[in-house]
Tab-separated table of C-alpha atoms in Angstrom:
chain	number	residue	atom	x	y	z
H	1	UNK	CA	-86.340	166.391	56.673
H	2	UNK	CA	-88.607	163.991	57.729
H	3	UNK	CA	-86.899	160.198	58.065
H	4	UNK	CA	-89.006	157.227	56.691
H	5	UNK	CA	-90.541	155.519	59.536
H	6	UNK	CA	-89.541	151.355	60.093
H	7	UNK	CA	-91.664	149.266	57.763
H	8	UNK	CA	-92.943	152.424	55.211
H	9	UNK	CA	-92.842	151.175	51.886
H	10	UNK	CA	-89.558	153.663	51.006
H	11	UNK	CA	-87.572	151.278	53.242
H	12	UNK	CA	-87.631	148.542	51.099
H	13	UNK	CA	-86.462	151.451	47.543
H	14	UNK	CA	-83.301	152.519	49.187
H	15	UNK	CA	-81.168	149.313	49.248
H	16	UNK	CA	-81.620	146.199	46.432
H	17	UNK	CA	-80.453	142.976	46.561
H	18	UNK	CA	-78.177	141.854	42.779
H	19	UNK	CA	-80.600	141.021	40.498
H	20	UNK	CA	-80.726	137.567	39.278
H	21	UNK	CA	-78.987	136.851	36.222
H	22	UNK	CA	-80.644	137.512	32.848
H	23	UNK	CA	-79.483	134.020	31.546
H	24	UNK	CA	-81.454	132.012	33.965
H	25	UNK	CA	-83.933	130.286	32.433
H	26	UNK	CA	-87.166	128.233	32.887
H	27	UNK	CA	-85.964	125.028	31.888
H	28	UNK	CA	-83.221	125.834	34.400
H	29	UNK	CA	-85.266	125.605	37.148
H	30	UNK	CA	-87.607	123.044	36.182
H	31	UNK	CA	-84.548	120.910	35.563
H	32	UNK	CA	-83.701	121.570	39.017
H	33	UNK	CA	-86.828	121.056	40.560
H	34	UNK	CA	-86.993	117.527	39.119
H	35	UNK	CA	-84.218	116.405	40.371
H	36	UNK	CA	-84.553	117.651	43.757
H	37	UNK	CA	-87.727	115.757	43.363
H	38	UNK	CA	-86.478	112.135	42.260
H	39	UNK	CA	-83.105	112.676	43.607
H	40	UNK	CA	-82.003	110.425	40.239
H	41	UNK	CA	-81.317	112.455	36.991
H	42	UNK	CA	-82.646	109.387	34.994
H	43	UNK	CA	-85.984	109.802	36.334
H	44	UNK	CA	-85.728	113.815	36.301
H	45	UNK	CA	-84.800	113.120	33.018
H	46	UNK	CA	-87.805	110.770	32.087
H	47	UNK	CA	-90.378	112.941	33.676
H	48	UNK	CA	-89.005	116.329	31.051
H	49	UNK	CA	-88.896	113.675	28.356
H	50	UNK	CA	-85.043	115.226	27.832
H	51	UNK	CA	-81.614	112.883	27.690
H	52	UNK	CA	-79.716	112.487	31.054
H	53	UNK	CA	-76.609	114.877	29.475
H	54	UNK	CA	-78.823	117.602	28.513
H	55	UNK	CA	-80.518	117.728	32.330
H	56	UNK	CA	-76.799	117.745	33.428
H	57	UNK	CA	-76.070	120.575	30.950
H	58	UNK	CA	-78.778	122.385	32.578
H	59	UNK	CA	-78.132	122.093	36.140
H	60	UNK	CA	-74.756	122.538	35.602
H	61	UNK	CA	-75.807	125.903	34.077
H	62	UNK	CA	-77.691	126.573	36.622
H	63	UNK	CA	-75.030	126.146	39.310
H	64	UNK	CA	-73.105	128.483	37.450
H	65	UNK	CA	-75.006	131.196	37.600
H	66	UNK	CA	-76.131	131.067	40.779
H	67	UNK	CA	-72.550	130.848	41.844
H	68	UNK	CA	-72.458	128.001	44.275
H	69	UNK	CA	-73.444	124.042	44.459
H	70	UNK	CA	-77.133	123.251	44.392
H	71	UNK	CA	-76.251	119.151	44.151
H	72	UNK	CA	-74.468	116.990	45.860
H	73	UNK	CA	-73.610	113.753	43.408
H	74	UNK	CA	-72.355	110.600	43.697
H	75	UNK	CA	-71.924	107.573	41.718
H	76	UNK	CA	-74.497	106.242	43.902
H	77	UNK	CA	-77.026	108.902	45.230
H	78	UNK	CA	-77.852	112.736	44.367
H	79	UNK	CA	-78.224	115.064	47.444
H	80	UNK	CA	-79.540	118.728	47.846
H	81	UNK	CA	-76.668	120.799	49.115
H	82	UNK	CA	-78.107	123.150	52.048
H	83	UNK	CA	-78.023	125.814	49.562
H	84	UNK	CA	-79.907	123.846	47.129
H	85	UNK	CA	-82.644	123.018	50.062
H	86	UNK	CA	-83.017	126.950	50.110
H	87	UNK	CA	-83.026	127.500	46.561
H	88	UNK	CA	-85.534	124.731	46.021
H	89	UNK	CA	-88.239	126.260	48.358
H	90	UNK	CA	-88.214	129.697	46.028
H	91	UNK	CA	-87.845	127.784	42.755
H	92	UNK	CA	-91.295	126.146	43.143
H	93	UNK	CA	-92.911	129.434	44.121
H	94	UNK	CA	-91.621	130.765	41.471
H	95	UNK	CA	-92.594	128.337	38.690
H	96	UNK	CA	-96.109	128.044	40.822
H	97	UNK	CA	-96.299	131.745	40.310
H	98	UNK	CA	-95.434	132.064	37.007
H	99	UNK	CA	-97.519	129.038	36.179
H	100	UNK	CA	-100.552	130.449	37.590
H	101	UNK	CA	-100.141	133.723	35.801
H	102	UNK	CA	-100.146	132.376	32.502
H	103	UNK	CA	-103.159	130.409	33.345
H	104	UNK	CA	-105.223	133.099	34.354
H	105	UNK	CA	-103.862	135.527	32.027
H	106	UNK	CA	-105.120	133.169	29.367
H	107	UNK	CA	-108.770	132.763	30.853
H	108	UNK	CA	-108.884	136.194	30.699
H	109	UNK	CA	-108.026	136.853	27.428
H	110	UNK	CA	-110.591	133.956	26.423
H	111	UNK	CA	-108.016	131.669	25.497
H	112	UNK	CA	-109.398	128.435	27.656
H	113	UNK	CA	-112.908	129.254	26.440
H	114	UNK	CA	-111.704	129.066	22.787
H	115	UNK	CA	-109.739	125.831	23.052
H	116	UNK	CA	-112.844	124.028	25.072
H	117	UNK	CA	-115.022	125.279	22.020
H	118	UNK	CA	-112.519	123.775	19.828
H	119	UNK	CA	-112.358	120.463	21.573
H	120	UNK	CA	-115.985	119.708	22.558
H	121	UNK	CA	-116.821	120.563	18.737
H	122	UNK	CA	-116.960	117.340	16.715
H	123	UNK	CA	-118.776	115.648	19.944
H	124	UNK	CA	-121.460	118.950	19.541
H	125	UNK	CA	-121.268	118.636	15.969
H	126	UNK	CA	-121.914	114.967	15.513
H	127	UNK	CA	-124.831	115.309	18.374
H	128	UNK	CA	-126.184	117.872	16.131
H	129	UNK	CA	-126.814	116.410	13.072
H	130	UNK	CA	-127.518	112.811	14.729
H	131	UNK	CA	-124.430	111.386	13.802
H	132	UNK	CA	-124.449	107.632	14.544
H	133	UNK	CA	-123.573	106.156	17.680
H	134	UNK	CA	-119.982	104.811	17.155
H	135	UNK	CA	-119.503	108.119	15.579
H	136	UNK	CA	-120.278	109.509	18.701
H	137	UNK	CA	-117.995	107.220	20.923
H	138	UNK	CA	-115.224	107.958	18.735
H	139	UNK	CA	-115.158	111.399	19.342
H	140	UNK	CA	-115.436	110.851	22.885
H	141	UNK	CA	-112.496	108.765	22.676
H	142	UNK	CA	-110.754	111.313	20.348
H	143	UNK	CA	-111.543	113.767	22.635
H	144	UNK	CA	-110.016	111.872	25.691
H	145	UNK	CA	-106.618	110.978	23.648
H	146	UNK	CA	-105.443	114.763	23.502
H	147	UNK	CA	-104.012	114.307	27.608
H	148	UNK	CA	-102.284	112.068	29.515
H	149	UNK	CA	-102.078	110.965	33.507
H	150	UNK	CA	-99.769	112.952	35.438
H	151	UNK	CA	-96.193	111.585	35.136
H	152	UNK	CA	-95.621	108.997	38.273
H	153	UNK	CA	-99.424	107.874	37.920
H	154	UNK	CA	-98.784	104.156	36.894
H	155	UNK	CA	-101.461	102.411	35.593
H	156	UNK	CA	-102.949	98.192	35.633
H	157	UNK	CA	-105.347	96.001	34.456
H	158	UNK	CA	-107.531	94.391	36.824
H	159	UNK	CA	-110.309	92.517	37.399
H	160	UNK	CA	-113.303	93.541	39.388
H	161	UNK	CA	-115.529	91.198	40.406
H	162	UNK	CA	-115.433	90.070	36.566
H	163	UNK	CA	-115.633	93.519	35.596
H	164	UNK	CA	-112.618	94.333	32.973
H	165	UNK	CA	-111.361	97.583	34.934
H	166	UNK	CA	-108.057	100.053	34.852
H	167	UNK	CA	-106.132	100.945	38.276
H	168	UNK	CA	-104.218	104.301	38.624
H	169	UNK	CA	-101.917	104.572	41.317
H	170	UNK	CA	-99.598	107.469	42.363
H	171	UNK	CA	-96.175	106.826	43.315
H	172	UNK	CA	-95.884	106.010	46.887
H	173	UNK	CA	-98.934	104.990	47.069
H	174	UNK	CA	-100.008	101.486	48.125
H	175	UNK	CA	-101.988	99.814	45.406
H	176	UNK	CA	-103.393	97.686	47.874
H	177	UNK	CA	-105.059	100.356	50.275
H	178	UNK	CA	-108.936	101.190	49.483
H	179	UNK	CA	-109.504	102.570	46.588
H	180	UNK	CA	-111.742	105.296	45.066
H	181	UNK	CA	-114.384	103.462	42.404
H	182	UNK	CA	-114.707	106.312	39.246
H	183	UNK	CA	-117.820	105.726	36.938
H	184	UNK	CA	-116.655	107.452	33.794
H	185	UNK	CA	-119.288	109.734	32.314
H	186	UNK	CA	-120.217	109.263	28.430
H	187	UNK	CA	-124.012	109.639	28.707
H	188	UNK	CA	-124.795	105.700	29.235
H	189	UNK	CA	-123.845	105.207	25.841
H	190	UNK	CA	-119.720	106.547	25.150
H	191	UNK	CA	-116.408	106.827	27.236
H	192	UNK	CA	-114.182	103.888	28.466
H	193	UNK	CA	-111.633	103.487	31.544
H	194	UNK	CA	-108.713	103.897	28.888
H	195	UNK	CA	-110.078	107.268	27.852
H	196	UNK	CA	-110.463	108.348	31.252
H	197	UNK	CA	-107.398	107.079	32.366
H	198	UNK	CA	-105.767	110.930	32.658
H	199	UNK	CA	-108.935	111.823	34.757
H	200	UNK	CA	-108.773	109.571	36.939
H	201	UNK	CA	-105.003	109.837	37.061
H	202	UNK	CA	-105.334	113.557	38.857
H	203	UNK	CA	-107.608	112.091	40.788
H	204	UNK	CA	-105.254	109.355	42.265
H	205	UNK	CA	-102.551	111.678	42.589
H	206	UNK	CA	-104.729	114.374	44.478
H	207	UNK	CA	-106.527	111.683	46.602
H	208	UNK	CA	-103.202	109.961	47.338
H	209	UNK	CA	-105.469	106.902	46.872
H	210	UNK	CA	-105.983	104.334	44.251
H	211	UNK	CA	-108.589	105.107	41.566
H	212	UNK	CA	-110.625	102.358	39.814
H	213	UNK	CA	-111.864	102.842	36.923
H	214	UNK	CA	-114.369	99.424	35.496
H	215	UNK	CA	-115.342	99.057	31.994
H	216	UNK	CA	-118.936	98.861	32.819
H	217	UNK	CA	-121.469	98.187	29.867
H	218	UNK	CA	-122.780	100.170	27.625
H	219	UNK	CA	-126.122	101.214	25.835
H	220	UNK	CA	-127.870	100.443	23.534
H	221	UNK	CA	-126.210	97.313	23.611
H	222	UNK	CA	-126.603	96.562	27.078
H	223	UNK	CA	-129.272	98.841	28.749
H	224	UNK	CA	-130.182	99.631	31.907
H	225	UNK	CA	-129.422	97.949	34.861
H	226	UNK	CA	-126.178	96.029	32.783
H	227	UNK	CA	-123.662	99.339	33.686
H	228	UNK	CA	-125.189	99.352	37.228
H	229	UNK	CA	-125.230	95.373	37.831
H	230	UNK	CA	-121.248	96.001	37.011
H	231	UNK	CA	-120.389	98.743	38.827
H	232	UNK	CA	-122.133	96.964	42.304
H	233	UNK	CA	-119.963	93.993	41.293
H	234	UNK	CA	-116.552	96.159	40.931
H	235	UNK	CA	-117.832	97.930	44.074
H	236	UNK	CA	-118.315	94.519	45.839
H	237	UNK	CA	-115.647	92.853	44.666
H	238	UNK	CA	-112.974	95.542	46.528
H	239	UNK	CA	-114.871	94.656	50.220
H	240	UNK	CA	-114.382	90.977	49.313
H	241	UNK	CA	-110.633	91.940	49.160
H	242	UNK	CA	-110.763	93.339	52.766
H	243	UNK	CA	-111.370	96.954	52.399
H	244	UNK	CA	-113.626	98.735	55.111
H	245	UNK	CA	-116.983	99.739	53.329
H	246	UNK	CA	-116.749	103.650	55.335
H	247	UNK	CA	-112.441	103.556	53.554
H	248	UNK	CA	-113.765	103.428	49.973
H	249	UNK	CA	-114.853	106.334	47.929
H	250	UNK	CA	-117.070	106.364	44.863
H	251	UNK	CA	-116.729	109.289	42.225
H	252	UNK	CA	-117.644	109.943	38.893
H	253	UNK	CA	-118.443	112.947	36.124
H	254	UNK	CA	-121.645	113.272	34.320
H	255	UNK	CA	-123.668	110.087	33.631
H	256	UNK	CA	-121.213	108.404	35.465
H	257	UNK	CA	-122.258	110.603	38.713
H	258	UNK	CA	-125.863	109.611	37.750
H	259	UNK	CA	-124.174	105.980	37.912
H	260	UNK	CA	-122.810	106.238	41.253
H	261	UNK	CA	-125.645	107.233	42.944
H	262	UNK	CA	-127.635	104.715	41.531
H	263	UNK	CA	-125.293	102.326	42.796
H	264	UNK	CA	-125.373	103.796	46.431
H	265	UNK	CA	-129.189	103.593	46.046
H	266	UNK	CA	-129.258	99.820	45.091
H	267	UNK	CA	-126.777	99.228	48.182
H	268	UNK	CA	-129.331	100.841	50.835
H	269	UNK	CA	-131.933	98.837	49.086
H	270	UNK	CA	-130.504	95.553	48.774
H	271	UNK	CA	-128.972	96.153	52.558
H	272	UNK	CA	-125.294	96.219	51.826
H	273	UNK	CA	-122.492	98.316	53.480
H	274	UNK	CA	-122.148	101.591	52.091
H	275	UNK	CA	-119.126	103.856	50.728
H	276	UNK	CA	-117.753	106.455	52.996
H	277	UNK	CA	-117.905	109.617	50.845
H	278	UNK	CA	-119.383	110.235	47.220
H	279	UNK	CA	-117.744	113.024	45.030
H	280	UNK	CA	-120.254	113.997	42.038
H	281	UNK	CA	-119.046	116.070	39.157
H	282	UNK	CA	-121.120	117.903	36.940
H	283	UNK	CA	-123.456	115.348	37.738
H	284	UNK	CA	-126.501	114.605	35.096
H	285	UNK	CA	-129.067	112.560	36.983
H	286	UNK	CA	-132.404	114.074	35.409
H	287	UNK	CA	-132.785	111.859	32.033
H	288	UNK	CA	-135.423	113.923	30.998
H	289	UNK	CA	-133.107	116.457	30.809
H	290	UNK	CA	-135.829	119.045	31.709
H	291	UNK	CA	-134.017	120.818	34.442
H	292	UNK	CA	-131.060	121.666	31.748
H	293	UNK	CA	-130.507	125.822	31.460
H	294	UNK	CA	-127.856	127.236	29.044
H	295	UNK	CA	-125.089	129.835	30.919
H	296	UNK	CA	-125.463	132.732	28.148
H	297	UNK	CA	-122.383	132.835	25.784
H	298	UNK	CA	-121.308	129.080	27.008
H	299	UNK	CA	-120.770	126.451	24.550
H	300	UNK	CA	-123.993	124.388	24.690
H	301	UNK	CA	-121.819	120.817	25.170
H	302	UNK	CA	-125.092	118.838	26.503
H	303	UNK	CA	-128.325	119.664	25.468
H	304	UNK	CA	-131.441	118.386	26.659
H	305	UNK	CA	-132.083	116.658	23.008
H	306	UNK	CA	-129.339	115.128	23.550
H	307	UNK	CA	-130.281	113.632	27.063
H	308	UNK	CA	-133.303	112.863	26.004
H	309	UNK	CA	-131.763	110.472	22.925
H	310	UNK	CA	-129.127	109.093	25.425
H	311	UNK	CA	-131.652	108.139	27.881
H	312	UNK	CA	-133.550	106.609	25.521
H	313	UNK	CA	-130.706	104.317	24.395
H	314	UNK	CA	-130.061	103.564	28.262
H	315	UNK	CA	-133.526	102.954	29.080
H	316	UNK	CA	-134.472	100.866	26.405
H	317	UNK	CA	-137.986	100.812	28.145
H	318	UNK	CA	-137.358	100.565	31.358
H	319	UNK	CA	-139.778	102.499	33.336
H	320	UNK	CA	-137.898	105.759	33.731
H	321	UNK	CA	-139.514	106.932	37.176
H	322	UNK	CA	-137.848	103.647	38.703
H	323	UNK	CA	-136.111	105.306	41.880
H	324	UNK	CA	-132.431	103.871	41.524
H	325	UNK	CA	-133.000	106.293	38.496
H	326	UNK	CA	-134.702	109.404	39.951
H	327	UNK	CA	-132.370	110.849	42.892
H	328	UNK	CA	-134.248	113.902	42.886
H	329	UNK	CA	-137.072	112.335	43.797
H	330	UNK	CA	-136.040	109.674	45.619
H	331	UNK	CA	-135.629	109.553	49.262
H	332	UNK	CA	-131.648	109.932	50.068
H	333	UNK	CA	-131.699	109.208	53.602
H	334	UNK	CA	-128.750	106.692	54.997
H	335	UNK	CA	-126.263	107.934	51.845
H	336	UNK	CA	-122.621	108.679	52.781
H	337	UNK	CA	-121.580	112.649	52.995
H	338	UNK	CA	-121.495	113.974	49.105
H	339	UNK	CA	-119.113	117.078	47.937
H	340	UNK	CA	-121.222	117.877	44.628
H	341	UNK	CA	-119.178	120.093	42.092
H	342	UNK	CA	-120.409	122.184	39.301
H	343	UNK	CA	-119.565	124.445	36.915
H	344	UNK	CA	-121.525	128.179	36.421
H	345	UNK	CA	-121.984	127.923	32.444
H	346	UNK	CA	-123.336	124.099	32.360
H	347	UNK	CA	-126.278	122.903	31.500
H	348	UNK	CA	-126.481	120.480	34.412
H	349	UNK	CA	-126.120	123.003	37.001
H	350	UNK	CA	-130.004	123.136	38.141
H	351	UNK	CA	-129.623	119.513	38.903
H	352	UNK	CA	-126.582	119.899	40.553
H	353	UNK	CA	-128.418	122.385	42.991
H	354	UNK	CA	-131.259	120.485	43.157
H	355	UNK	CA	-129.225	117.698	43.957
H	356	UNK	CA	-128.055	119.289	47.512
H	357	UNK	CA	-130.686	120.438	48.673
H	358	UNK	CA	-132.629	117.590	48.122
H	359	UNK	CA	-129.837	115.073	50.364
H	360	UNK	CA	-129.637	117.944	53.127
H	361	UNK	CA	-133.219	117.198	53.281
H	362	UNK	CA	-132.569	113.673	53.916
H	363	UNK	CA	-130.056	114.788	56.797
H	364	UNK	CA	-127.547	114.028	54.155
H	365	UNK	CA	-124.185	115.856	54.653
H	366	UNK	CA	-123.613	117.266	51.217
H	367	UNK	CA	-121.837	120.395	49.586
H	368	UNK	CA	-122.267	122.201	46.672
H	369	UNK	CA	-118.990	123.740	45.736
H	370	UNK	CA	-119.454	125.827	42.214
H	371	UNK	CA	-116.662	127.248	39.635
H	372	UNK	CA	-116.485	129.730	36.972
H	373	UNK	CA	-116.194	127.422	33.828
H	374	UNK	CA	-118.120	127.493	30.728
H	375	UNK	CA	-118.339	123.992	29.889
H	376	UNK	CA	-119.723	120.436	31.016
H	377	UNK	CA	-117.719	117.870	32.607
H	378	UNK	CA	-114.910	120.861	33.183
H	379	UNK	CA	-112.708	118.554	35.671
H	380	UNK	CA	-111.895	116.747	32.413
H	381	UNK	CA	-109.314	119.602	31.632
H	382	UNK	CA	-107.103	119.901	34.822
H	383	UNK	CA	-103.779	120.339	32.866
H	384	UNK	CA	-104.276	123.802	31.536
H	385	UNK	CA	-107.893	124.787	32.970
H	386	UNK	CA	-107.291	126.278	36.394
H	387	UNK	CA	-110.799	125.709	38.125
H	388	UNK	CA	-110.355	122.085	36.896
H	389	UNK	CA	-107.386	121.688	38.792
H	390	UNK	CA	-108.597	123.402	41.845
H	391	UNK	CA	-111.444	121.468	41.961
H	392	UNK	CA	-109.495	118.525	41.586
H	393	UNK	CA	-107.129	119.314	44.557
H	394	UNK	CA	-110.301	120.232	46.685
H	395	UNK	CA	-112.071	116.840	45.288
H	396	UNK	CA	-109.104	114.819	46.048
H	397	UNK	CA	-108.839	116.299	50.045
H	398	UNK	CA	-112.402	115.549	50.349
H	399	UNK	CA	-111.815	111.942	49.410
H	400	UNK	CA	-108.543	111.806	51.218
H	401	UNK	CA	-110.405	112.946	54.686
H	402	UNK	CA	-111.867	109.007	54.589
H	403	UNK	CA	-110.701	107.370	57.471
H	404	UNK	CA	-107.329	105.781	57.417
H	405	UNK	CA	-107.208	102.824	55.028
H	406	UNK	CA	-105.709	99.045	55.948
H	407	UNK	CA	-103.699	97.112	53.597
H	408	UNK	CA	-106.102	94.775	51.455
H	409	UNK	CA	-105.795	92.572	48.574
H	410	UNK	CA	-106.515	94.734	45.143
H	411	UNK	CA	-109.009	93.281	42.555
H	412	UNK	CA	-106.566	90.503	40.819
């Protein structure tokens, strides 16, 4: 009889290791994870939004099972017992794994496309039947209110150059080191820093950077150039507190990418220092909305009526082939390097393309990178969407690979 040769597949069927025991549980090993991650059952205990006894309970359970120590505790400090350092490294792979198995298990069976439908539906309804504007912003708002910031983002007021803006910072992060400045989409006319505030949250925690977010002005109350007049100001206002122009990123989503590369076009032509990287998502930067295509079978979030009526409001008259307002027509040449991100069933995506190609003509160093997602403004739903999150993470390194910050003063 033939043996089984080292490293055939039958190797690995002749000898098992104990399986694990049945009464392990999920919670178990989140509850450990967390604490190996604070080291401080309070805060373990904060982040699972459980009582301190109940995480004890668990890990205690846990240890049991398992058969051996996992903790080491003290009245003063918790420790990871070297068996608990080895356990901890599987544990996350494990929850990872599982984690990203339900995800995609549920974008298969069309459960993220349903629940985008269901949330973007009062904003598409309301747009539909020409719902008035503070209609409109309420939904926006309502829309925003269903998620939170990731756990140890905390967040601040501050003031930006007399711009009313929020600050996210991740833990161990330095709120003082340059900061990324996020223009919040909304179409011109909707959206506010609070309601982004669990947007731009991933994004600080990704970018391992501070993210601010101003309250720039709206339209129709305050039309064009009142949101871009603020965002240079908020912009400004972090160089006046010592940050290196080439440290500090500008983002945004949407209008608010439209935004940001006005303001980067204002700053070439006015002469002042420019930011060191630009990350654009979903961008809409064509107000006549002409280049807008519909994905087939994706939910139809931004129509061109509706840039056309949003533009309108923005305008307000202003001559719309004004170049801080036409980037695809305007020459690009002297912006920082731009990481453009799109989604395949949005209406924005020709711009997005057009976008690229038009900067790499300039001798701009920009990137297209493009996901499978059936909506606008997709980045908005990081916590269960998985190409929301990955584009996240790969946003965030992008913004991260600025040079090295120095300490300086945040807005006060």
């Amino acid at each position: 009889m033939d043996s089984a040769r080292p490293g055939n597949p039958t190797d690995a069927a002749v000898l098992k290791m104990t399986a694990a025991p049945d009464a392990i549980e999920l919670r178990h090993l989140r509850a450990f994870v967390a604490v190996a991650d604070e080291l401080n059952f309070s805060r373990a205990a904060d982040r699972l939004y459980i009582t301190q006894p109940a995480l004890s309970r668990q890990i205690r359970s846990l240890e049991r099972l398992i058969g051996c120590d996992l903790l080491r505790r003290s009245t003063h400090r918790v420790e990871l017992t070297v068996a608990g350092s080895a356990f901890l490294v599987r544990a996350r792979r494990v929850l990872g794994e599982l984690d990203d198995a339900v995800a995609m298990t549920r974008s298969v069976g069309g459960e993220h496309a349903q629940r985008l439908t269901r949330l973007w539906e009062l904003f598409v309804d309301l747009n539909r039947t020409g719902a008035e504007l503070a209609e409109i912003r309420a939904a926006v708002e309502q829309l925003h209110a269903q998620f939170a910031p990731p756990a140890d983002v905390q967040l601040r007021a501050v003031n930006a150059g007399g711009v009313p803006s929020l600050l996210s910072v991740s833990a161990g992060v330095d709120p003082a080191s340059a900061p990324v400045l996020f223009l919040h989409g909304g179409g011109h006319v909707a959206g506010s820093s609070f309601g982004y505030r669990h947007l731009a949250g991933a994004l600080a925690a990704v970018a391992r950077r501070p993210v601010l977010v101003p309250e720039y002005r709206l339209a129709p109350e305050h039309p064009f150039p009142a949101a871009l007049e603020d965002a240079l100001r908020a912009y400004l206002s972090v160089l006046d507190a010592g940050a290196a122009p080439e440290t500090v990123s500008v983002a945004g989503d949407s209008s608010g990418a439209g935004l940001a590369l006005s303001m980067t076009l204002a700053l070439r032509e006015r002469r002042l220092p420019m930011p060191g990287r630009m990350l654009l998502m979903c961008p809409w930067i064509d107000l006549t909305g002409a280049a807008q295509t519909r994905a087939e079978d994706a939910p139809l979030v931004f129509t061109s009526h509706d840039a056309a009526r949003f533009a309108d409001l923005y305008l307000a008259g202003h001559p719309a082939d004004d170049p801080l307002l036409t980037p695809l027509r305007t020459d690009l040449s002297g912006l920082p390097p731009i990481l453009v991100q799109a989604a395949t069933g949005d209406s924005v995506l020709p711009e997005a393309r057009l976008l690229v190609e038009h900067a790499r003509a300039a001798g701009v160093p920009a990137n297209l990178d493009l996901y499978r997602s059936p909506t606008h403004t997709f980045h908005l739903f990081w916590s269960f969407l998985p190409e929301a999150a990955e584009a996240l993470e790969r946003g965030g390194r992008f913004l991260a690979a600025a040079p090295e910050v120095k300490a300086a003063a945040s807005p006060a």
